[in-house]
PDB file of C-alpha atoms in Angstrom:
ATOM      1  CA  MET A  19      13.404 -13.839  -6.267  1.00 75.00           C
ATOM      2  CA  ILE A  20       9.828 -14.058  -4.612  1.00 76.00           C
ATOM      3  CA  VAL A  21       8.822 -15.999  -1.344  1.00 69.00           C
ATOM      4  CA  ILE A  22       4.958 -16.430  -0.774  1.00 64.00           C
ATOM      5  CA  CYS A  23       3.663 -16.579   2.697  1.00 60.00           C
ATOM      6  CA  THR A  24       1.841 -19.519   2.119  1.00 43.00           C
ATOM      7  CA  VAL A  25       2.426 -21.452   5.213  1.00 31.00           C
ATOM      8  CA  LEU A  26       0.842 -19.312   7.529  1.00 36.00           C
ATOM      9  CA  LEU A  27      -1.982 -18.448   5.772  1.00 36.00           C
ATOM     10  CA  PRO A  28      -4.530 -21.599   6.611  1.00 35.00           C
ATOM     11  CA  LEU A  29      -4.319 -21.313  10.420  1.00 33.00           C
ATOM     12  CA  LEU A  30      -5.758 -17.978   9.908  1.00 35.00           C
ATOM     13  CA  VAL A  31      -8.231 -18.422   7.173  1.00 35.00           C
ATOM     14  CA  ALA A  32     -11.091 -19.622   8.871  1.00 36.00           C
ATOM     15  CA  ALA A  33     -11.090 -16.652  11.316  1.00 43.00           C
ATOM     16  CA  GLN A  34     -10.491 -13.781   8.844  1.00 56.00           C
ATOM     17  CA  SER A  35     -13.390 -11.802   7.382  1.00 84.00           C
ATOM     18  CA  LEU A  36     -11.418 -11.800   3.667  1.00 94.00           C
ATOM     19  CA  SER A  37      -9.162 -14.374   2.045  1.00 96.00           C
ATOM     20  CA  VAL A  38      -6.666 -14.714  -0.795  1.00 97.00           C
ATOM     21  CA  VAL A  39      -7.872 -17.194  -3.628  1.00 96.00           C
ATOM     22  CA  ILE A  40      -5.582 -15.630  -6.628  1.00 97.00           C
ATOM     23  CA  ASP A  41      -2.341 -14.492  -6.012  1.00 98.00           C
ATOM     24  CA  ASN A  42      -1.204 -12.735  -9.684  1.00 98.00           C
ATOM     25  CA  LYS A  43       2.761 -12.474 -10.371  1.00 98.00           C
ATOM     26  CA  GLN A  44       4.005  -9.273 -10.672  1.00 98.00           C
ATOM     27  CA  GLN A  45       3.398  -7.349 -14.195  1.00 98.00           C
ATOM     28  CA  LYS A  46       5.205  -4.540 -15.591  1.00 98.00           C
ATOM     29  CA  PHE A  47       4.464  -1.722 -18.318  1.00 98.00           C
ATOM     30  CA  HIS A  48       7.455  -0.024 -18.990  1.00 97.00           C
ATOM     31  CA  LYS A  49       6.152   0.402 -22.371  1.00 97.00           C
ATOM     32  CA  GLN A  50       3.190   2.576 -21.712  1.00 98.00           C
ATOM     33  CA  ILE A  51       4.134   4.719 -18.535  1.00 98.00           C
ATOM     34  CA  PRO A  52       6.898   6.553 -17.502  1.00 97.00           C
ATOM     35  CA  ALA A  53       9.392   5.367 -14.615  1.00 97.00           C
ATOM     36  CA  ALA A  54       8.782   7.251 -11.429  1.00 97.00           C
ATOM     37  CA  ASN A  55       8.189   6.639  -7.559  1.00 97.00           C
ATOM     38  CA  TYR A  56       4.916   5.453  -7.076  1.00 98.00           C
ATOM     39  CA  SER A  57       3.844   5.810  -4.114  1.00 97.00           C
ATOM     40  CA  GLY A  58       0.054   6.265  -3.604  1.00 97.00           C
ATOM     41  CA  ILE A  59      -3.037   5.018  -5.921  1.00 98.00           C
ATOM     42  CA  THR A  60      -6.731   5.390  -6.170  1.00 98.00           C
ATOM     43  CA  ASN A  61      -9.617   4.173  -8.273  1.00 98.00           C
ATOM     44  CA  ILE A  62     -11.543   7.105  -9.838  1.00 98.00           C
ATOM     45  CA  GLY A  63     -14.218   4.828 -11.387  1.00 97.00           C
ATOM     46  CA  ASN A  64     -14.149   3.366 -15.113  1.00 96.00           C
ATOM     47  CA  ASN A  65     -11.004   1.319 -14.888  1.00 97.00           C
ATOM     48  CA  ARG A  66      -9.018   4.519 -14.087  1.00 98.00           C
ATOM     49  CA  PHE A  67      -7.008   5.077 -10.988  1.00 98.00           C
ATOM     50  CA  ALA A  68      -5.318   8.078  -9.940  1.00 98.00           C
ATOM     51  CA  LEU A  69      -0.868   7.937  -9.079  1.00 98.00           C
ATOM     52  CA  VAL A  70       1.420  10.384  -6.801  1.00 98.00           C
ATOM     53  CA  ASP A  71       4.596  10.123  -8.063  1.00 97.00           C
ATOM     54  CA  ASP A  72       7.145  11.517  -4.580  1.00 95.00           C
ATOM     55  CA  LYS A  73       9.168  12.948  -5.932  1.00 95.00           C
ATOM     56  CA  SER A  74       8.075  14.237  -9.266  1.00 96.00           C
ATOM     57  CA  THR A  75       8.631  18.168 -10.305  1.00 96.00           C
ATOM     58  CA  ASP A  76       4.926  19.036  -9.326  1.00 96.00           C
ATOM     59  CA  ASP A  77       2.660  18.336  -7.219  1.00 96.00           C
ATOM     60  CA  GLY A  78      -0.039  16.630  -9.053  1.00 97.00           C
ATOM     61  CA  TYR A  79      -1.407  13.363 -10.109  1.00 98.00           C
ATOM     62  CA  TYR A  80      -0.768  10.858 -13.802  1.00 98.00           C
ATOM     63  CA  ILE A  81      -4.060   9.014 -14.497  1.00 98.00           C
ATOM     64  CA  PHE A  82      -3.904   5.839 -15.877  1.00 98.00           C
ATOM     65  CA  GLN A  83      -6.438   3.527 -17.249  1.00 98.00           C
ATOM     66  CA  ILE A  84      -5.907   0.128 -15.976  1.00 98.00           C
ATOM     67  CA  ASN A  85      -7.893  -2.502 -17.438  1.00 98.00           C
ATOM     68  CA  ILE A  86      -8.080  -6.006 -15.166  1.00 97.00           C
ATOM     69  CA  ASP A  87      -9.397  -8.905 -16.017  1.00 96.00           C
ATOM     70  CA  ASP A  88     -12.733  -9.729 -14.125  1.00 93.00           C
ATOM     71  CA  ALA A  89     -12.536 -13.400 -13.052  1.00 92.00           C
ATOM     72  CA  THR A  90      -8.480 -13.743 -12.683  1.00 95.00           C
ATOM     73  CA  GLY A  91      -7.598 -10.706 -11.694  1.00 96.00           C
ATOM     74  CA  MET A  92      -4.554  -9.949 -13.759  1.00 98.00           C
ATOM     75  CA  ILE A  93      -3.806  -6.726 -15.699  1.00 98.00           C
ATOM     76  CA  GLU A  94      -4.648  -6.587 -19.225  1.00 98.00           C
ATOM     77  CA  ASP A  95      -3.456  -3.188 -20.076  1.00 97.00           C
ATOM     78  CA  VAL A  96      -2.041   0.121 -19.113  1.00 98.00           C
ATOM     79  CA  VAL A  97      -3.110   2.958 -21.135  1.00 98.00           C
ATOM     80  CA  ASN A  98      -1.390   6.488 -19.804  1.00 98.00           C
ATOM     81  CA  GLU A  99      -3.332   9.380 -20.050  1.00 98.00           C
ATOM     82  CA  GLY A 100      -1.182  11.935 -18.982  1.00 98.00           C
ATOM     83  CA  PHE A 101       0.063  13.945 -15.537  1.00 98.00           C
ATOM     84  CA  VAL A 102      -2.429  16.756 -13.735  1.00 98.00           C
ATOM     85  CA  LYS A 103      -0.352  18.949 -11.912  1.00 97.00           C
ATOM     86  CA  THR A 104      -2.169  20.466  -9.464  1.00 96.00           C
ATOM     87  CA  SER A 105       0.510  22.804  -7.785  1.00 95.00           C
ATOM     88  CA  THR A 106       4.006  24.146  -8.703  1.00 94.00           C
ATOM     89  CA  GLY A 107       7.065  22.530  -6.547  1.00 94.00           C
ATOM     90  CA  ASN A 108       6.966  19.116  -4.394  1.00 94.00           C
ATOM     91  CA  THR A 109       6.000  18.061  -1.570  1.00 92.00           C
ATOM     92  CA  ASP A 110       6.268  14.470  -1.333  1.00 92.00           C
ATOM     93  CA  LEU A 111       2.801  13.147  -1.830  1.00 94.00           C
ATOM     94  CA  GLU A 112       2.309  10.357  -0.567  1.00 95.00           C
ATOM     95  CA  GLY A 113      -0.963   9.796  -0.555  1.00 96.00           C
ATOM     96  CA  ILE A 114      -4.087   9.647  -2.815  1.00 97.00           C
ATOM     97  CA  ALA A 115      -7.393   9.115  -2.206  1.00 98.00           C
ATOM     98  CA  TYR A 116     -10.891   9.747  -4.386  1.00 98.00           C
ATOM     99  CA  VAL A 117     -14.028  10.843  -3.244  1.00 98.00           C
ATOM    100  CA  PRO A 118     -16.885  10.195  -5.901  1.00 97.00           C
ATOM    101  CA  ASP A 119     -19.930  12.291  -3.919  1.00 97.00           C
ATOM    102  CA  LYS A 120     -17.664  15.278  -4.112  1.00 97.00           C
ATOM    103  CA  ASP A 121     -15.734  13.985  -7.662  1.00 97.00           C
ATOM    104  CA  SER A 122     -12.876  14.948  -6.447  1.00 97.00           C
ATOM    105  CA  ILE A 123      -9.006  14.144  -5.761  1.00 98.00           C
ATOM    106  CA  TYR A 124      -7.075  14.409  -3.029  1.00 97.00           C
ATOM    107  CA  THR A 125      -3.680  13.927  -1.876  1.00 96.00           C
ATOM    108  CA  LYS A 126      -1.448  13.991   1.035  1.00 93.00           C
ATOM    109  CA  GLY A 127       2.183  15.079   1.396  1.00 90.00           C
ATOM    110  CA  GLU A 128       5.152  13.429   3.766  1.00 81.00           C
ATOM    111  CA  LYS A 129       7.129  16.888   4.654  1.00 79.00           C
ATOM    112  CA  HIS A 130       7.143  17.657   8.302  1.00 60.00           C
ATOM    113  CA  THR A 131       4.340  14.753   9.230  1.00 68.00           C
ATOM    114  CA  GLY A 132       5.884  11.147   8.008  1.00 86.00           C
ATOM    115  CA  ILE A 133       2.252  10.569   6.703  1.00 90.00           C
ATOM    116  CA  GLU A 134       3.278   7.633   3.910  1.00 91.00           C
ATOM    117  CA  SER A 135      -1.013   6.115   3.666  1.00 96.00           C
ATOM    118  CA  PHE A 136      -4.105   8.083   2.689  1.00 97.00           C
ATOM    119  CA  THR A 137      -7.355   6.454   1.643  1.00 98.00           C
ATOM    120  CA  TYR A 138     -11.132   6.810   1.599  1.00 98.00           C
ATOM    121  CA  ASN A 139     -14.069   5.027   1.406  1.00 98.00           C
ATOM    122  CA  GLN A 140     -17.884   5.840   0.231  1.00 97.00           C
ATOM    123  CA  HIS A 141     -19.863   4.119   2.258  1.00 96.00           C
ATOM    124  CA  THR A 142     -18.510   4.465   5.659  1.00 97.00           C
ATOM    125  CA  HIS A 143     -17.287   8.152   4.782  1.00 97.00           C
ATOM    126  CA  ARG A 144     -14.581   8.173   6.313  1.00 97.00           C
ATOM    127  CA  PHE A 145     -10.559   9.028   5.664  1.00 98.00           C
ATOM    128  CA  TRP A 146      -7.967   7.478   7.438  1.00 98.00           C
ATOM    129  CA  THR A 147      -4.312   8.095   7.350  1.00 97.00           C
ATOM    130  CA  THR A 148      -1.370   6.972   9.863  1.00 97.00           C
ATOM    131  CA  THR A 149       2.550   7.872  10.183  1.00 96.00           C
ATOM    132  CA  GLU A 150       4.880   5.461   8.768  1.00 95.00           C
ATOM    133  CA  VAL A 151       7.056   5.447  11.964  1.00 95.00           C
ATOM    134  CA  PRO A 152       5.670   6.121  15.760  1.00 96.00           C
ATOM    135  CA  LEU A 153       5.056   9.634  16.886  1.00 95.00           C
ATOM    136  CA  PRO A 154       7.759  11.128  18.646  1.00 94.00           C
ATOM    137  CA  ALA A 155       5.721  10.613  22.448  1.00 95.00           C
ATOM    138  CA  ASP A 156       4.829   6.790  21.327  1.00 95.00           C
ATOM    139  CA  GLY A 157       9.101   5.664  20.931  1.00 95.00           C
ATOM    140  CA  LYS A 158      11.812   5.308  19.006  1.00 95.00           C
ATOM    141  CA  PRO A 159      10.607   3.799  15.698  1.00 96.00           C
ATOM    142  CA  ALA A 160      11.678   0.389  15.731  1.00 96.00           C
ATOM    143  CA  THR A 161      15.456  -0.621  13.100  1.00 96.00           C
ATOM    144  CA  PRO A 162      17.368  -3.917  13.252  1.00 96.00           C
ATOM    145  CA  LEU A 163      19.316  -2.334  16.516  1.00 95.00           C
ATOM    146  CA  ASN A 164      16.110  -1.282  18.301  1.00 96.00           C
ATOM    147  CA  PRO A 165      14.019  -4.292  17.392  1.00 96.00           C
ATOM    148  CA  VAL A 166      10.558  -3.216  19.223  1.00 97.00           C
ATOM    149  CA  LYS A 167       6.822  -3.048  18.149  1.00 97.00           C
ATOM    150  CA  ASN A 168       5.914   0.021  16.392  1.00 97.00           C
ATOM    151  CA  LEU A 169       3.242   1.561  18.040  1.00 97.00           C
ATOM    152  CA  LEU A 170       0.903   4.032  16.412  1.00 97.00           C
ATOM    153  CA  ARG A 171      -2.156   5.844  15.655  1.00 96.00           C
ATOM    154  CA  LEU A 172      -4.837   5.301  12.817  1.00 96.00           C
ATOM    155  CA  VAL A 173      -6.977   8.519  12.369  1.00 96.00           C
ATOM    156  CA  SER A 174     -10.418   8.831  10.823  1.00 97.00           C
ATOM    157  CA  TYR A 175     -11.746  11.824  10.218  1.00 97.00           C
ATOM    158  CA  ASP A 176     -15.398  12.545   8.195  1.00 98.00           C
ATOM    159  CA  ASP A 177     -15.949  14.364   4.828  1.00 97.00           C
ATOM    160  CA  ASP A 178     -15.674  17.351   6.158  1.00 96.00           C
ATOM    161  CA  MET A 179     -12.068  16.734   7.598  1.00 96.00           C
ATOM    162  CA  ASN A 180     -13.318  16.770  11.018  1.00 97.00           C
ATOM    163  CA  ARG A 181     -11.012  14.279  13.005  1.00 96.00           C
ATOM    164  CA  VAL A 182     -13.381  11.609  14.278  1.00 95.00           C
ATOM    165  CA  GLY A 183     -11.309   8.442  15.551  1.00 94.00           C
ATOM    166  CA  GLU A 184      -8.303   7.632  16.772  1.00 95.00           C
ATOM    167  CA  TYR A 185      -6.729   3.925  17.353  1.00 95.00           C
ATOM    168  CA  LEU A 186      -3.460   1.978  18.292  1.00 96.00           C
ATOM    169  CA  TYR A 187      -1.923  -0.273  15.873  1.00 97.00           C
ATOM    170  CA  GLU A 188       0.896  -2.268  16.824  1.00 97.00           C
ATOM    171  CA  MET A 189       3.129  -3.750  14.111  1.00 98.00           C
ATOM    172  CA  ASN A 190       5.712  -6.590  14.082  1.00 97.00           C
ATOM    173  CA  VAL A 191       9.564  -6.552  15.493  1.00 97.00           C
ATOM    174  CA  PRO A 192      11.582  -6.248  12.484  1.00 97.00           C
ATOM    175  CA  GLU A 193      13.345  -9.083  10.481  1.00 97.00           C
ATOM    176  CA  ALA A 194      16.607  -7.876   9.283  1.00 97.00           C
ATOM    177  CA  LYS A 195      19.082  -8.065  11.948  1.00 95.00           C
ATOM    178  CA  LYS A 196      21.371  -5.114  10.655  1.00 92.00           C
ATOM    179  CA  ILE A 197      21.010  -1.768   8.590  1.00 88.00           C
ATOM    180  CA  GLY A 198      23.033  -1.946   5.723  1.00 91.00           C
ATOM    181  CA  SER A 199      23.059   1.011   3.458  1.00 94.00           C
ATOM    182  CA  ASN A 200      19.435   1.301   3.297  1.00 94.00           C
ATOM    183  CA  TYR A 201      16.234   0.866   5.636  1.00 96.00           C
ATOM    184  CA  VAL A 202      13.234   1.574   5.647  1.00 96.00           C
ATOM    185  CA  PHE A 203      10.058  -0.113   8.238  1.00 97.00           C
ATOM    186  CA  GLY A 204       6.960   1.160   8.892  1.00 97.00           C
ATOM    187  CA  VAL A 205       2.916   1.205   7.060  1.00 97.00           C
ATOM    188  CA  SER A 206       3.275   2.227   3.667  1.00 97.00           C
ATOM    189  CA  GLU A 207      -0.329   2.256   2.828  1.00 98.00           C
ATOM    190  CA  LEU A 208      -4.003   1.644   4.063  1.00 98.00           C
ATOM    191  CA  CYS A 209      -6.875   0.634   2.416  1.00 98.00           C
ATOM    192  CA  ALA A 210     -10.614   1.334   3.701  1.00 98.00           C
ATOM    193  CA  LEU A 211     -13.447  -1.452   3.102  1.00 97.00           C
ATOM    194  CA  ASP A 212     -17.002  -1.050   2.977  1.00 95.00           C
ATOM    195  CA  ASP A 213     -17.713  -2.952   6.175  1.00 94.00           C
ATOM    196  CA  GLY A 214     -15.622  -0.062   7.976  1.00 95.00           C
ATOM    197  CA  LYS A 215     -12.521  -2.504   8.156  1.00 96.00           C
ATOM    198  CA  LEU A 216      -8.932  -1.272   6.622  1.00 98.00           C
ATOM    199  CA  LEU A 217      -6.014  -3.171   5.240  1.00 98.00           C
ATOM    200  CA  VAL A 218      -2.845  -2.383   6.774  1.00 98.00           C
ATOM    201  CA  LEU A 219       0.351  -2.557   4.180  1.00 98.00           C
ATOM    202  CA  GLU A 220       3.426  -3.000   6.785  1.00 98.00           C
ATOM    203  CA  ARG A 221       6.664  -2.688   4.848  1.00 98.00           C
ATOM    204  CA  GLU A 222      10.637  -3.470   5.562  1.00 98.00           C
ATOM    205  CA  PHE A 223      13.140  -2.469   2.926  1.00 97.00           C
ATOM    206  CA  TYR A 224      16.432  -3.588   3.332  1.00 97.00           C
ATOM    207  CA  VAL A 225      19.480  -2.634   0.955  1.00 96.00           C
ATOM    208  CA  PRO A 226      22.954  -4.184   1.843  1.00 95.00           C
ATOM    209  CA  LYS A 227      25.943  -1.938   0.644  1.00 92.00           C
ATOM    210  CA  LEU A 228      26.679  -4.528  -2.783  1.00 90.00           C
ATOM    211  CA  LYS A 229      22.861  -4.002  -2.927  1.00 92.00           C
ATOM    212  CA  ILE A 230      22.683  -7.733  -4.134  1.00 94.00           C
ATOM    213  CA  GLY A 231      20.975  -9.233  -1.852  1.00 95.00           C
ATOM    214  CA  ALA A 232      18.322  -6.351  -0.900  1.00 96.00           C
ATOM    215  CA  TRP A 233      15.000  -7.371  -0.144  1.00 97.00           C
ATOM    216  CA  CYS A 234      11.580  -6.238   0.786  1.00 98.00           C
ATOM    217  CA  ASN A 235       9.200  -7.844   3.047  1.00 98.00           C
ATOM    218  CA  CYS A 236       5.297  -6.968   2.808  1.00 98.00           C
ATOM    219  CA  LYS A 237       2.242  -7.548   4.873  1.00 98.00           C
ATOM    220  CA  ILE A 238      -0.781  -7.085   4.646  1.00 98.00           C
ATOM    221  CA  TYR A 239      -3.466  -6.860   7.960  1.00 98.00           C
ATOM    222  CA  ILE A 240      -6.717  -6.809   8.227  1.00 97.00           C
ATOM    223  CA  VAL A 241      -7.967  -4.504  11.353  1.00 97.00           C
ATOM    224  CA  ASP A 242     -11.735  -3.572  12.246  1.00 96.00           C
ATOM    225  CA  PRO A 243     -11.068  -0.317  14.164  1.00 93.00           C
ATOM    226  CA  LEU A 244     -15.210   0.593  14.423  1.00 83.00           C
ATOM    227  CA  ASN A 245     -15.686  -2.363  16.773  1.00 77.00           C
ATOM    228  CA  LYS A 246     -12.570  -1.167  19.309  1.00 78.00           C
ATOM    229  CA  ARG A 247     -12.087   0.855  21.910  1.00 76.00           C
ATOM    230  CA  SER A 248      -9.846   3.927  21.176  1.00 71.00           C
ATOM    231  CA  ASP A 249      -7.502   3.149  24.170  1.00 80.00           C
ATOM    232  CA  ALA A 250      -6.523  -0.611  22.895  1.00 90.00           C
ATOM    233  CA  VAL A 251      -4.139  -1.943  20.524  1.00 95.00           C
ATOM    234  CA  LEU A 252      -6.265  -3.103  17.390  1.00 96.00           C
ATOM    235  CA  ASP A 253      -6.247  -7.167  16.864  1.00 95.00           C
ATOM    236  CA  LYS A 254      -4.781  -7.426  13.762  1.00 96.00           C
ATOM    237  CA  GLU A 255      -5.406 -10.836  11.082  1.00 96.00           C
ATOM    238  CA  LEU A 256      -2.452 -11.897   8.417  1.00 97.00           C
ATOM    239  CA  LEU A 257      -3.903 -11.330   4.736  1.00 98.00           C
ATOM    240  CA  TRP A 258      -0.844 -11.760   2.279  1.00 98.00           C
ATOM    241  CA  CYS A 259       2.172 -11.455   2.628  1.00 98.00           C
ATOM    242  CA  GLN A 260       5.587 -11.538   0.160  1.00 98.00           C
ATOM    243  CA  LYS A 261       9.311 -11.423   0.097  1.00 98.00           C
ATOM    244  CA  THR A 262      10.792 -10.079  -2.893  1.00 98.00           C
ATOM    245  CA  LYS A 263      14.756  -9.973  -3.146  1.00 96.00           C
ATOM    246  CA  MET A 264      17.593  -8.403  -5.775  1.00 95.00           C
ATOM    247  CA  THR A 265      19.923 -10.976  -6.970  1.00 93.00           C
ATOM    248  CA  LEU A 266      22.212 -11.370  -9.611  1.00 89.00           C
ATOM    249  CA  PHE A 267      19.480 -13.280 -12.055  1.00 88.00           C
ATOM    250  CA  GLY A 268      16.269 -11.938 -10.010  1.00 90.00           C
ATOM    251  CA  ARG A 269      15.268  -8.488 -10.200  1.00 92.00           C
ATOM    252  CA  LYS A 270      11.594  -9.613  -8.901  1.00 95.00           C
ATOM    253  CA  LEU A 271      12.296  -6.759  -5.837  1.00 97.00           C
ATOM    254  CA  ALA A 272       9.279  -4.624  -5.150  1.00 98.00           C
ATOM    255  CA  ASN A 273       8.759  -2.336  -2.495  1.00 97.00           C
ATOM    256  CA  TYR A 274       4.556  -1.869  -2.401  1.00 98.00           C
ATOM    257  CA  GLU A 275       4.066   1.474  -1.554  1.00 97.00           C
ATOM    258  CA  GLY A 276       0.342   2.103  -3.175  1.00 98.00           C
ATOM    259  CA  MET A 277      -2.757   0.022  -2.360  1.00 98.00           C
ATOM    260  CA  CYS A 278      -6.354   0.121  -3.750  1.00 98.00           C
ATOM    261  CA  ILE A 279      -9.695  -1.545  -4.316  1.00 98.00           C
ATOM    262  CA  ALA A 280      -9.765  -2.502  -8.659  1.00 98.00           C
ATOM    263  CA  LYS A 281     -13.125  -3.678  -8.615  1.00 94.00           C
ATOM    264  CA  ALA A 282     -15.696  -5.788  -6.826  1.00 89.00           C
ATOM    265  CA  ASN A 283     -17.305  -8.421  -8.661  1.00 82.00           C
ATOM    266  CA  GLU A 284     -20.815  -9.876  -8.977  1.00 76.00           C
ATOM    267  CA  ASN A 285     -19.836 -13.355  -7.100  1.00 83.00           C
ATOM    268  CA  GLY A 286     -18.518 -11.123  -4.325  1.00 84.00           C
ATOM    269  CA  ASN A 287     -14.569 -11.392  -4.626  1.00 94.00           C
ATOM    270  CA  ILE A 288     -13.106  -7.851  -4.554  1.00 96.00           C
ATOM    271  CA  ILE A 289      -9.614  -6.749  -6.348  1.00 98.00           C
ATOM    272  CA  LEU A 290      -6.929  -5.357  -4.387  1.00 98.00           C
ATOM    273  CA  LEU A 291      -4.255  -3.829  -6.518  1.00 98.00           C
ATOM    274  CA  LEU A 292      -0.885  -2.558  -5.372  1.00 98.00           C
ATOM    275  CA  VAL A 293       1.497  -0.314  -6.886  1.00 98.00           C
ATOM    276  CA  ALA A 294       5.564  -0.400  -6.263  1.00 98.00           C
ATOM    277  CA  ASP A 295       8.145   2.201  -5.610  1.00 97.00           C
ATOM    278  CA  SER A 296      10.820   1.950  -8.127  1.00 96.00           C
ATOM    279  CA  GLN A 297      12.871   5.048  -6.949  1.00 95.00           C
ATOM    280  CA  HIS A 298      12.335   5.971 -10.870  1.00 96.00           C
ATOM    281  CA  ARG A 299      13.692   2.590 -11.594  1.00 95.00           C
ATOM    282  CA  TYR A 300      16.923   2.532  -9.988  1.00 93.00           C
ATOM    283  CA  ASN A 301      19.988   2.070 -11.918  1.00 89.00           C
ATOM    284  CA  GLY A 302      17.990   0.280 -14.772  1.00 89.00           C
ATOM    285  CA  VAL A 303      17.648  -2.203 -11.952  1.00 90.00           C
ATOM    286  CA  MET A 304      14.145  -1.797 -10.250  1.00 95.00           C
ATOM    287  CA  LYS A 305      10.585  -2.074 -11.626  1.00 97.00           C
ATOM    288  CA  ASP A 306       7.330  -0.109 -11.483  1.00 98.00           C
ATOM    289  CA  TRP A 307       5.953  -3.176 -10.661  1.00 98.00           C
ATOM    290  CA  PHE A 308       1.768  -3.644  -9.856  1.00 98.00           C
ATOM    291  CA  LYS A 309       0.336  -6.257  -8.485  1.00 98.00           C
ATOM    292  CA  THR A 310      -3.484  -7.747  -8.289  1.00 98.00           C
ATOM    293  CA  LEU A 311      -4.962 -10.193  -5.203  1.00 98.00           C
ATOM    294  CA  VAL A 312      -7.745 -11.433  -5.415  1.00 97.00           C
ATOM    295  CA  LEU A 313      -9.445 -11.603  -2.285  1.00 98.00           C
ATOM    296  CA  ARG A 314     -12.915 -13.641  -1.453  1.00 95.00           C
ATOM    297  CA  ARG A 315     -15.114 -12.551   1.515  1.00 87.00           C
ATOM    298  CA  ASN A 316     -15.418 -15.418   3.874  1.00 83.00           C
ATOM    299  CA  GLY A 317     -18.636 -17.438   3.570  1.00 69.00           C
ATOM    300  CA  THR A 318     -19.576 -16.429   0.145  1.00 58.00           C
ATOM    301  CA  ASN A 319     -19.101 -19.118  -3.106  1.00 55.00           C
TER     302      ASN A 319
END
């Protein structure tokens, strides 16, 4: 079961720099790609993407060729080009970014840092990351039993990995009323845009004891950190949201953890690509979902 937040979007479109013009259905390609815990994705050019698996035996990344229709944004096919090992052992890789000028792929692990997100933009020459939940000095993480707004710090770095900025970001209050057997709430990904803005993916994942009735609520917000004082909380605008559920007859549950720009079209539209972490297709129930959104810059035809 999938619930799209269509009621809220029209109220915000007029003030946004971007709006969703096509919200494509989730797609899976289980015959073409291995089951994994896909937790980050980056565009490396020529319809090729690098993806990290946070539970892979060794650190590294998969290379997939993902062919996407320019007009509709639908994925036409996925081809697995194999796994590139970068080091022995697993450091829980959650983020991945590509720097075209250096033709280099950077990965970021979560161990001991709580970092889920990592992104780079070649026009602004900035890396961005943040922790999934607040740092200890910024308060206890929000839970159904502690319904507060997580305060996170979006941090930027230049091409040489020198820290150049830090901005405050406030999440929404959790929707879940109880923790259940598994509960995760935080920012799972960032995506840096050419104009300096960021897309922020907030993700709340709730699993009850009997599993049936599990749901995942994903929301993408737009923020403009470069036009904000570093000591003020960023204003955010809702771009898109979707709630997927696990029912007796429905297996649409999708925990999105990876997000990147797939392509920008001649008409000014942007195709955003998301990938879900299925926990290695947990018990044959969860799926390695991909999803695309076609975005339009306001003021363009």
